[in-house]
Every structure is written in structure tokens, then in C-alpha cells.
């Protein structure tokens, strides 16, 4: 894809480096999307509920496992209550209660979480989260079909998410407060990719560091309370060029430490569709898994220290039948 989003993308690897790319169409070769742009429905079959996670083949997993050299493990999960009350929606913080059971021999403790939202902290958005237009979700699925179990997160839970994670540090050189609505362009993505010395491969899990989660953790309660009313967070630019770049790189998923992967606030107007809110294209049209509010501060520091920006990434989404989302439950291993 060129910088203007109108053509090929040699920067993600030459044809010789990425023979497997030939099995997937280029962005401009995809059919028209239901609300504009392009869509990849039925690419993996009419009954597919996995989307681009289909790219995480056994060969991709084996290659990712070979990246482990030091045995360094980085949990990428923020505390479940870090972002509560929620910065995006007024969900409130989870409430934890401890139940005590005593017998003649022992004392047992059980946790109970009330008001727990799977999307309140580090999370995966499933393909049931956002539609491609007002009626149809990924693969043309309807709301009634979602209620019967199509596109829901339990499909991911039954197979897990394992592959090569690639970290791009967008915060370096951004020059903005991580609490601002800084939009990262294709040029920014390419600059970060080149700085990391990475060639993107089919099935990669792209991890984008913006600095938002660590910034949020440093804020006072008063500053956090203002965020839902004056929403601003960095993320990917609302543009077709960004969507084309991600598709032509053939990544399986994109995750970040910011609110929504894309810059916030979004433009939900019909005139801005389908790129005013990238979820509409990335999830609804492409079937791309999105991870949000991941804790990346420790991983990004290590990547800069050892110069290695690729790693084994493994996640076990919660097995919630009919679930729209899941806590991330994700580890990076180097």
C-alpha cells in the first residue's frame, strides 16, 4: 500500500519474503463493504466465527514458539479495577467480596465479583462487538444469529490465541500527552516498524504502544473522573489508508494500551462511515480481533533494552458462552 492508501505495500515485506500472502486478496481486491470501504466476509467460509484468527495456523504457532530465548514473561493485563469508573463508558468499578467458609479443620475463602465488565480493563473485543452496518455483523451475521451464538468470544476461547506478537512503539517521537487525541497515521506505523527492525508477517498480532494506560495509572482520581466527560485518547487515525495498511499486512489481530485501538473520540455519523469509527471496518468488515487497554509499559521497556520487538504472544480468552468480549488473559514471552 502506498502512503496515500491507494496501492501496494512493499514495506511490510517482499513477495519472496511472504509467499503465503498470495492466498489472501489485497485490500483493493476485496468486495465493497456494506457501508463503504471493503469487506472480507466469507473468505474463511460462510459459517466462520473466527475471522482473521484463522491465520494463526499451527505453522504460525510453531514459528512463534521459536522466538522464546530468555524465558522472560510479561503479563499484559492491567488490574481489573484500574480503569474504573470506566473512562469510556460509566460502568463503575467491580466490587469484590470475600466469602468465608470454616470447618473444624480449615478456613476457606472464595471471591465474588459484582459489577464486573469484561471490557472494563485489558480486553478482547469479539466479532459480536460492533457491526459492519446497522443490521449486519462480520460475515453478514444478524443480531438474532449472535444471540444464538454466532461470532461470540467462546469460539476464540475454544482454540486460544497464540502467535507472533510484534510491538511497535508509537509513543516515541509522538510529542503529545498520552491523554490527548493524537491520531497515528500509516506513516507513523511505518516509522515505528522500521525503528523496530520488523518485517510484518501473515498472522502477526500487532501490539501498539501509545503510553495511554501508564499515563492513566499516574492520574489523580479527579483527573480520571473528567475523562468520560472530555473523552480524548490516542490511537489509529480514522482513515481508509490505515484500514488498507492493516489488511494488506494480513495481521490476525491488533492490540494496544489505549481505549479503543483507534483515536478517540470517534465520529459515529453516517457521513463518516465506515472509517469515522474504525471498529466498523476492522471488526465488522474484516473480522479482525482488537485488544484494548493492555498493560505494555514493562514489555516496551524490555524491547528497547534488548532491541527485540517480537515475541511469543499467548492468550486464553474467558470461555463465556455467547460472550461479546473477554478479559485479555494475555502473556508475552521472550
mmCIF file of C-alpha atoms in Angstrom:
data_model
loop_
_atom_site.group_PDB
_atom_site.id
_atom_site.type_symbol
_atom_site.label_atom_id
_atom_site.label_comp_id
_atom_site.label_asym_id
_atom_site.label_seq_id
_atom_site.Cartn_x
_atom_site.Cartn_y
_atom_site.Cartn_z
ATOM 1 C CA UNK A 1 0.000 0.000 0.000
ATOM 2 C CA UNK A 2 1.326 3.415 -0.855
ATOM 3 C CA UNK A 3 1.331 6.299 1.586
ATOM 4 C CA UNK A 4 -1.970 7.553 0.199
ATOM 5 C CA UNK A 5 -3.595 4.160 0.709
ATOM 6 C CA UNK A 6 -4.240 3.556 -2.985
ATOM 7 C CA UNK A 7 -1.928 0.688 -3.798
ATOM 8 C CA UNK A 8 0.553 -1.965 -2.737
ATOM 9 C CA UNK A 9 2.544 -2.074 0.491
ATOM 10 C CA UNK A 10 6.089 -3.269 -0.207
ATOM 11 C CA UNK A 11 7.282 -2.084 3.201
ATOM 12 C CA UNK A 12 5.645 -4.997 5.005
ATOM 13 C CA UNK A 13 7.832 -7.488 3.149
ATOM 14 C CA UNK A 14 8.680 -8.511 -0.405
ATOM 15 C CA UNK A 15 6.833 -11.234 -2.307
ATOM 16 C CA UNK A 16 9.801 -13.531 -1.775
ATOM 17 C CA UNK A 17 9.663 -12.951 1.981
ATOM 18 C CA UNK A 18 5.922 -13.562 2.220
ATOM 19 C CA UNK A 19 4.822 -16.286 -0.180
ATOM 20 C CA UNK A 20 1.757 -17.025 1.970
ATOM 21 C CA UNK A 21 0.353 -13.563 1.263
ATOM 22 C CA UNK A 22 -0.714 -14.801 -2.176
ATOM 23 C CA UNK A 23 -3.541 -16.786 -0.598
ATOM 24 C CA UNK A 24 -5.226 -13.594 0.601
ATOM 25 C CA UNK A 25 -6.591 -10.788 -1.586
ATOM 26 C CA UNK A 26 -5.224 -7.268 -1.426
ATOM 27 C CA UNK A 27 -7.424 -4.610 0.134
ATOM 28 C CA UNK A 28 -8.341 -3.114 -3.241
ATOM 29 C CA UNK A 29 -9.360 -6.572 -4.493
ATOM 30 C CA UNK A 30 -11.881 -7.143 -1.699
ATOM 31 C CA UNK A 31 -15.622 -6.687 -2.397
ATOM 32 C CA UNK A 32 -17.307 -3.437 -1.461
ATOM 33 C CA UNK A 33 -18.363 -3.160 2.171
ATOM 34 C CA UNK A 34 -21.997 -2.688 3.236
ATOM 35 C CA UNK A 35 -21.381 0.906 4.349
ATOM 36 C CA UNK A 36 -18.406 1.714 2.113
ATOM 37 C CA UNK A 37 -14.809 0.611 2.082
ATOM 38 C CA UNK A 38 -14.145 -3.115 1.635
ATOM 39 C CA UNK A 39 -15.196 -6.323 3.374
ATOM 40 C CA UNK A 40 -13.761 -9.815 3.761
ATOM 41 C CA UNK A 41 -16.923 -11.751 4.511
ATOM 42 C CA UNK A 42 -16.965 -15.480 3.657
ATOM 43 C CA UNK A 43 -13.209 -15.542 2.982
ATOM 44 C CA UNK A 44 -12.932 -18.363 5.533
ATOM 45 C CA UNK A 45 -16.369 -19.844 4.825
ATOM 46 C CA UNK A 46 -19.989 -18.851 5.296
ATOM 47 C CA UNK A 47 -20.131 -20.266 8.822
ATOM 48 C CA UNK A 48 -16.843 -18.778 10.052
ATOM 49 C CA UNK A 49 -16.855 -17.224 13.537
ATOM 50 C CA UNK A 50 -13.089 -16.743 13.964
ATOM 51 C CA UNK A 51 -12.286 -14.081 11.395
ATOM 52 C CA UNK A 52 -8.607 -13.315 10.908
ATOM 53 C CA UNK A 53 -7.651 -15.543 13.826
ATOM 54 C CA UNK A 54 -7.844 -18.259 11.170
ATOM 55 C CA UNK A 55 -4.386 -17.007 10.182
ATOM 56 C CA UNK A 56 -2.962 -18.402 13.434
ATOM 57 C CA UNK A 57 -2.180 -21.759 11.870
ATOM 58 C CA UNK A 58 -0.106 -24.494 13.548
ATOM 59 C CA UNK A 59 2.852 -23.367 11.437
ATOM 60 C CA UNK A 60 2.470 -19.792 12.696
ATOM 61 C CA UNK A 61 2.291 -21.005 16.306
ATOM 62 C CA UNK A 62 5.392 -23.198 15.953
ATOM 63 C CA UNK A 63 7.352 -20.322 14.421
ATOM 64 C CA UNK A 64 6.237 -18.026 17.252
ATOM 65 C CA UNK A 65 7.329 -20.547 19.878
ATOM 66 C CA UNK A 66 10.857 -20.445 18.446
ATOM 67 C CA UNK A 67 11.086 -16.766 19.425
ATOM 68 C CA UNK A 68 11.423 -17.653 23.105
ATOM 69 C CA UNK A 69 15.100 -17.224 24.006
ATOM 70 C CA UNK A 70 15.334 -15.910 27.568
ATOM 71 C CA UNK A 71 12.223 -17.222 29.267
ATOM 72 C CA UNK A 72 11.208 -13.657 30.181
ATOM 73 C CA UNK A 73 7.451 -13.480 30.779
ATOM 74 C CA UNK A 74 5.454 -10.247 30.557
ATOM 75 C CA UNK A 75 1.808 -10.279 31.701
ATOM 76 C CA UNK A 76 -0.009 -7.657 29.635
ATOM 77 C CA UNK A 77 -3.060 -7.422 31.888
ATOM 78 C CA UNK A 78 -3.866 -4.264 33.830
ATOM 79 C CA UNK A 79 -5.634 -4.614 37.205
ATOM 80 C CA UNK A 80 -9.336 -5.237 36.664
ATOM 81 C CA UNK A 81 -10.201 -2.070 38.578
ATOM 82 C CA UNK A 82 -7.554 0.275 37.127
ATOM 83 C CA UNK A 83 -9.911 1.938 34.674
ATOM 84 C CA UNK A 84 -12.975 2.070 36.893
ATOM 85 C CA UNK A 85 -15.104 4.077 36.918
ATOM 86 C CA UNK A 86 -14.672 3.419 33.217
ATOM 87 C CA UNK A 87 -13.056 6.111 31.099
ATOM 88 C CA UNK A 88 -15.109 5.154 28.056
ATOM 89 C CA UNK A 89 -18.484 4.194 29.491
ATOM 90 C CA UNK A 90 -19.689 4.902 33.055
ATOM 91 C CA UNK A 91 -19.568 1.240 34.027
ATOM 92 C CA UNK A 92 -18.225 1.711 37.522
ATOM 93 C CA UNK A 93 -15.557 -0.336 39.225
ATOM 94 C CA UNK A 94 -16.027 -4.023 40.065
ATOM 95 C CA UNK A 95 -16.852 -4.762 43.680
ATOM 96 C CA UNK A 96 -15.073 -7.684 45.305
ATOM 97 C CA UNK A 97 -16.447 -9.597 48.244
ATOM 98 C CA UNK A 98 -14.738 -12.426 50.101
ATOM 99 C CA UNK A 99 -16.866 -15.288 51.363
ATOM 100 C CA UNK A 100 -15.555 -17.260 54.318
ATOM 101 C CA UNK A 101 -16.223 -20.931 54.931
ATOM 102 C CA UNK A 102 -14.992 -22.522 58.154
ATOM 103 C CA UNK A 103 -14.908 -26.174 59.042
ATOM 104 C CA UNK A 104 -13.483 -27.930 62.067
ATOM 105 C CA UNK A 105 -10.151 -28.234 60.222
ATOM 106 C CA UNK A 106 -9.702 -25.294 57.830
ATOM 107 C CA UNK A 107 -10.846 -21.846 56.783
ATOM 108 C CA UNK A 108 -11.699 -21.362 53.106
ATOM 109 C CA UNK A 109 -12.017 -18.093 51.207
ATOM 110 C CA UNK A 110 -13.900 -17.507 47.935
ATOM 111 C CA UNK A 111 -14.014 -14.355 45.802
ATOM 112 C CA UNK A 112 -17.202 -12.829 44.435
ATOM 113 C CA UNK A 113 -17.007 -10.033 41.852
ATOM 114 C CA UNK A 114 -20.066 -7.849 41.360
ATOM 115 C CA UNK A 115 -20.477 -5.233 38.628
ATOM 116 C CA UNK A 116 -17.699 -6.898 36.639
ATOM 117 C CA UNK A 117 -17.489 -5.902 32.974
ATOM 118 C CA UNK A 118 -15.177 -7.961 30.738
ATOM 119 C CA UNK A 119 -14.463 -4.768 28.762
ATOM 120 C CA UNK A 120 -13.622 -2.558 31.749
ATOM 121 C CA UNK A 121 -9.875 -3.289 31.664
ATOM 122 C CA UNK A 122 -7.458 -5.239 29.421
ATOM 123 C CA UNK A 123 -9.739 -6.994 26.954
ATOM 124 C CA UNK A 124 -10.505 -8.605 23.631
ATOM 125 C CA UNK A 125 -13.423 -7.370 21.515
ATOM 126 C CA UNK A 126 -15.093 -10.305 19.781
ATOM 127 C CA UNK A 127 -16.661 -10.215 16.326
ATOM 128 C CA UNK A 128 -20.042 -9.740 18.020
ATOM 129 C CA UNK A 129 -18.975 -6.382 19.460
ATOM 130 C CA UNK A 130 -19.511 -3.968 16.556
ATOM 131 C CA UNK A 131 -21.461 -4.396 13.323
ATOM 132 C CA UNK A 132 -20.480 -3.507 9.762
ATOM 133 C CA UNK A 133 -23.707 -1.540 9.298
ATOM 134 C CA UNK A 134 -26.862 -1.158 11.353
ATOM 135 C CA UNK A 135 -28.029 -4.689 10.624
ATOM 136 C CA UNK A 136 -25.106 -6.989 9.801
ATOM 137 C CA UNK A 137 -22.047 -8.077 11.727
ATOM 138 C CA UNK A 138 -18.964 -9.911 10.426
ATOM 139 C CA UNK A 139 -19.827 -12.446 7.706
ATOM 140 C CA UNK A 140 -23.290 -10.914 7.330
ATOM 141 C CA UNK A 141 -24.415 -12.264 10.703
ATOM 142 C CA UNK A 142 -27.547 -10.705 12.216
ATOM 143 C CA UNK A 143 -28.239 -9.780 15.822
ATOM 144 C CA UNK A 144 -30.578 -12.763 16.139
ATOM 145 C CA UNK A 145 -27.784 -15.057 14.993
ATOM 146 C CA UNK A 146 -25.424 -13.521 17.547
ATOM 147 C CA UNK A 147 -27.996 -14.270 20.228
ATOM 148 C CA UNK A 148 -27.806 -17.878 19.019
ATOM 149 C CA UNK A 149 -24.013 -17.940 19.341
ATOM 150 C CA UNK A 150 -22.523 -16.667 16.070
ATOM 151 C CA UNK A 151 -19.342 -14.511 16.199
ATOM 152 C CA UNK A 152 -19.127 -14.705 20.001
ATOM 153 C CA UNK A 153 -15.997 -14.893 22.111
ATOM 154 C CA UNK A 154 -16.420 -18.542 23.094
ATOM 155 C CA UNK A 155 -15.337 -19.518 19.574
ATOM 156 C CA UNK A 156 -11.973 -17.894 20.298
ATOM 157 C CA UNK A 157 -11.862 -19.409 23.781
ATOM 158 C CA UNK A 158 -12.164 -22.932 22.393
ATOM 159 C CA UNK A 159 -8.963 -22.533 20.358
ATOM 160 C CA UNK A 160 -6.955 -19.870 22.207
ATOM 161 C CA UNK A 161 -4.955 -17.057 20.638
ATOM 162 C CA UNK A 162 -1.270 -17.839 20.087
ATOM 163 C CA UNK A 163 1.131 -16.327 17.572
ATOM 164 C CA UNK A 164 3.981 -13.933 16.943
ATOM 165 C CA UNK A 165 3.472 -10.665 18.771
ATOM 166 C CA UNK A 166 5.124 -7.598 17.274
ATOM 167 C CA UNK A 167 5.415 -4.419 19.325
ATOM 168 C CA UNK A 168 5.517 -1.017 17.624
ATOM 169 C CA UNK A 169 6.228 1.918 19.916
ATOM 170 C CA UNK A 170 4.116 4.769 18.582
ATOM 171 C CA UNK A 171 4.751 6.876 21.673
ATOM 172 C CA UNK A 172 8.382 7.508 20.710
ATOM 173 C CA UNK A 173 8.548 10.855 18.969
ATOM 174 C CA UNK A 174 4.793 11.454 19.178
ATOM 175 C CA UNK A 175 5.391 14.587 21.227
ATOM 176 C CA UNK A 176 1.895 14.579 22.690
ATOM 177 C CA UNK A 177 0.353 13.980 26.068
ATOM 178 C CA UNK A 178 -0.866 10.327 26.054
ATOM 179 C CA UNK A 179 -4.153 11.727 27.338
ATOM 180 C CA UNK A 180 -4.698 13.641 24.092
ATOM 181 C CA UNK A 181 -6.468 12.632 20.887
ATOM 182 C CA UNK A 182 -3.323 12.019 18.855
ATOM 183 C CA UNK A 183 -4.076 10.162 15.605
ATOM 184 C CA UNK A 184 -1.362 7.818 14.340
ATOM 185 C CA UNK A 185 -1.086 7.564 10.556
ATOM 186 C CA UNK A 186 0.310 4.945 8.200
ATOM 187 C CA UNK A 187 3.497 6.999 8.151
ATOM 188 C CA UNK A 188 3.703 6.702 11.950
ATOM 189 C CA UNK A 189 3.153 2.946 11.786
ATOM 190 C CA UNK A 190 5.863 2.560 9.172
ATOM 191 C CA UNK A 191 8.284 4.728 11.126
ATOM 192 C CA UNK A 192 7.746 2.603 14.239
ATOM 193 C CA UNK A 193 8.035 -0.621 12.242
ATOM 194 C CA UNK A 194 11.324 0.467 10.697
ATOM 195 C CA UNK A 195 12.669 1.585 14.085
ATOM 196 C CA UNK A 196 11.832 -1.863 15.477
ATOM 197 C CA UNK A 197 13.581 -3.599 12.571
ATOM 198 C CA UNK A 198 10.464 -5.668 11.917
ATOM 199 C CA UNK A 199 9.028 -7.158 8.726
ATOM 200 C CA UNK A 200 5.358 -7.929 9.226
ATOM 201 C CA UNK A 201 4.247 -11.491 8.506
ATOM 202 C CA UNK A 202 0.882 -13.035 7.819
ATOM 203 C CA UNK A 203 -0.817 -13.879 11.111
ATOM 204 C CA UNK A 204 1.128 -11.418 13.267
ATOM 205 C CA UNK A 205 -0.518 -9.978 16.360
ATOM 206 C CA UNK A 206 0.306 -6.284 16.137
ATOM 207 C CA UNK A 207 0.762 -4.631 19.543
ATOM 208 C CA UNK A 208 0.761 -0.817 19.557
ATOM 209 C CA UNK A 209 2.220 1.139 22.465
ATOM 210 C CA UNK A 210 0.821 4.663 22.868
ATOM 211 C CA UNK A 211 1.582 5.244 26.556
ATOM 212 C CA UNK A 212 -2.079 5.764 27.460
ATOM 213 C CA UNK A 213 -2.524 3.046 30.115
ATOM 214 C CA UNK A 214 0.600 4.023 32.052
ATOM 215 C CA UNK A 215 -0.386 7.693 31.751
ATOM 216 C CA UNK A 216 -3.857 6.900 33.105
ATOM 217 C CA UNK A 217 -2.384 4.999 36.056
ATOM 218 C CA UNK A 218 -0.470 8.141 37.059
ATOM 219 C CA UNK A 219 -3.502 10.437 37.072
ATOM 220 C CA UNK A 220 -5.306 11.673 40.171
ATOM 221 C CA UNK A 221 -8.853 10.475 40.881
ATOM 222 C CA UNK A 222 -10.074 13.954 39.955
ATOM 223 C CA UNK A 223 -8.393 13.820 36.541
ATOM 224 C CA UNK A 224 -9.687 10.314 35.876
ATOM 225 C CA UNK A 225 -13.220 11.407 36.716
ATOM 226 C CA UNK A 226 -13.111 14.032 33.968
ATOM 227 C CA UNK A 227 -12.164 11.606 31.206
ATOM 228 C CA UNK A 228 -15.680 10.270 30.412
ATOM 229 C CA UNK A 229 -16.920 13.842 30.033
ATOM 230 C CA UNK A 230 -13.979 15.111 27.966
ATOM 231 C CA UNK A 231 -13.020 11.966 26.112
ATOM 232 C CA UNK A 232 -9.652 12.032 24.384
ATOM 233 C CA UNK A 233 -7.239 9.166 23.818
ATOM 234 C CA UNK A 234 -4.553 8.434 21.230
ATOM 235 C CA UNK A 235 -4.942 5.750 18.610
ATOM 236 C CA UNK A 236 -5.041 4.945 14.928
ATOM 237 C CA UNK A 237 -6.174 7.622 12.521
ATOM 238 C CA UNK A 238 -9.735 7.366 11.202
ATOM 239 C CA UNK A 239 -8.853 6.710 7.576
ATOM 240 C CA UNK A 240 -9.178 4.165 4.822
ATOM 241 C CA UNK A 241 -5.389 4.259 4.455
ATOM 242 C CA UNK A 242 -4.943 2.814 7.954
ATOM 243 C CA UNK A 243 -7.527 0.086 7.308
ATOM 244 C CA UNK A 244 -5.877 -0.818 3.998
ATOM 245 C CA UNK A 245 -2.454 -0.941 5.649
ATOM 246 C CA UNK A 246 -3.639 -3.344 8.350
ATOM 247 C CA UNK A 247 -5.446 -5.563 5.872
ATOM 248 C CA UNK A 248 -2.554 -5.721 3.414
ATOM 249 C CA UNK A 249 -0.194 -6.617 6.269
ATOM 250 C CA UNK A 250 -2.548 -9.576 6.935
ATOM 251 C CA UNK A 251 -2.241 -9.331 10.692
ATOM 252 C CA UNK A 252 -4.514 -11.594 12.720
ATOM 253 C CA UNK A 253 -5.191 -9.032 15.447
ATOM 254 C CA UNK A 254 -4.300 -5.543 16.645
ATOM 255 C CA UNK A 255 -3.987 -4.660 20.328
ATOM 256 C CA UNK A 256 -2.947 -1.518 22.168
ATOM 257 C CA UNK A 257 -2.711 0.113 25.580
ATOM 258 C CA UNK A 258 -5.244 2.769 24.648
ATOM 259 C CA UNK A 259 -9.025 2.921 24.915
ATOM 260 C CA UNK A 260 -10.104 1.631 21.550
ATOM 261 C CA UNK A 261 -7.003 0.964 19.385
ATOM 262 C CA UNK A 262 -8.224 3.916 17.288
ATOM 263 C CA UNK A 263 -8.091 7.582 18.270
ATOM 264 C CA UNK A 264 -10.927 8.810 20.447
ATOM 265 C CA UNK A 265 -13.396 10.409 20.154
ATOM 266 C CA UNK A 266 -14.739 8.652 17.082
ATOM 267 C CA UNK A 267 -17.184 10.067 14.547
ATOM 268 C CA UNK A 268 -20.302 7.892 14.570
ATOM 269 C CA UNK A 269 -22.175 9.880 11.928
ATOM 270 C CA UNK A 270 -23.432 8.124 8.810
ATOM 271 C CA UNK A 271 -21.419 10.534 6.686
ATOM 272 C CA UNK A 272 -18.153 9.407 8.323
ATOM 273 C CA UNK A 273 -18.869 5.672 7.974
ATOM 274 C CA UNK A 274 -17.147 3.284 7.746
ATOM 275 C CA UNK A 275 -13.876 4.980 8.764
ATOM 276 C CA UNK A 276 -15.092 7.501 11.339
ATOM 277 C CA UNK A 277 -15.229 4.562 13.763
ATOM 278 C CA UNK A 278 -12.600 2.026 12.688
ATOM 279 C CA UNK A 279 -14.228 -0.771 14.684
ATOM 280 C CA UNK A 280 -16.913 -0.820 11.990
ATOM 281 C CA UNK A 281 -14.376 -1.797 9.342
ATOM 282 C CA UNK A 282 -11.785 -3.710 11.366
ATOM 283 C CA UNK A 283 -14.250 -5.882 13.300
ATOM 284 C CA UNK A 284 -17.432 -5.745 11.227
ATOM 285 C CA UNK A 285 -15.926 -5.928 7.744
ATOM 286 C CA UNK A 286 -12.529 -7.588 8.230
ATOM 287 C CA UNK A 287 -13.197 -9.907 11.186
ATOM 288 C CA UNK A 288 -10.134 -8.569 12.997
ATOM 289 C CA UNK A 289 -9.648 -9.196 16.716
ATOM 290 C CA UNK A 290 -8.998 -5.991 18.678
ATOM 291 C CA UNK A 291 -7.346 -5.855 22.089
ATOM 292 C CA UNK A 292 -7.700 -2.739 24.224
ATOM 293 C CA UNK A 293 -6.263 -1.271 27.425
ATOM 294 C CA UNK A 294 -3.390 -3.752 27.579
ATOM 295 C CA UNK A 295 -0.564 -3.037 30.033
ATOM 296 C CA UNK A 296 2.524 -2.569 27.851
ATOM 297 C CA UNK A 297 4.875 -0.440 29.972
ATOM 298 C CA UNK A 298 7.121 -3.320 31.080
ATOM 299 C CA UNK A 299 7.210 -5.012 27.689
ATOM 300 C CA UNK A 300 8.064 -1.840 25.770
ATOM 301 C CA UNK A 301 10.895 -1.056 28.185
ATOM 302 C CA UNK A 302 12.354 -4.527 27.645
ATOM 303 C CA UNK A 303 12.011 -4.262 23.867
ATOM 304 C CA UNK A 304 14.004 -1.053 23.879
ATOM 305 C CA UNK A 305 16.599 -2.559 26.197
ATOM 306 C CA UNK A 306 17.325 -5.707 24.187
ATOM 307 C CA UNK A 307 16.302 -4.418 20.760
ATOM 308 C CA UNK A 308 13.926 -7.340 20.182
ATOM 309 C CA UNK A 309 10.359 -6.333 19.310
ATOM 310 C CA UNK A 310 8.970 -9.794 18.504
ATOM 311 C CA UNK A 311 7.849 -12.453 20.958
ATOM 312 C CA UNK A 312 5.520 -15.346 21.569
ATOM 313 C CA UNK A 313 2.095 -13.999 22.489
ATOM 314 C CA UNK A 314 -0.449 -16.304 24.124
ATOM 315 C CA UNK A 315 -3.957 -15.535 25.340
ATOM 316 C CA UNK A 316 -6.749 -17.675 26.779
ATOM 317 C CA UNK A 317 -9.991 -15.704 26.368
ATOM 318 C CA UNK A 318 -12.593 -16.460 29.011
ATOM 319 C CA UNK A 319 -14.986 -19.188 27.870
ATOM 320 C CA UNK A 320 -18.180 -17.148 28.128
ATOM 321 C CA UNK A 321 -20.940 -18.779 26.049
ATOM 322 C CA UNK A 322 -22.454 -16.062 23.876
ATOM 323 C CA UNK A 323 -19.938 -13.519 25.181
ATOM 324 C CA UNK A 324 -19.288 -10.250 23.383
ATOM 325 C CA UNK A 325 -15.826 -9.773 24.917
ATOM 326 C CA UNK A 326 -13.293 -11.241 27.320
ATOM 327 C CA UNK A 327 -10.555 -10.118 29.652
ATOM 328 C CA UNK A 328 -7.300 -10.320 27.702
ATOM 329 C CA UNK A 329 -5.616 -13.016 29.853
ATOM 330 C CA UNK A 330 -2.509 -12.439 27.767
ATOM 331 C CA UNK A 331 1.221 -13.101 28.145
ATOM 332 C CA UNK A 332 4.221 -12.111 26.053
ATOM 333 C CA UNK A 333 7.237 -14.427 26.293
ATOM 334 C CA UNK A 334 10.730 -13.553 25.017
#
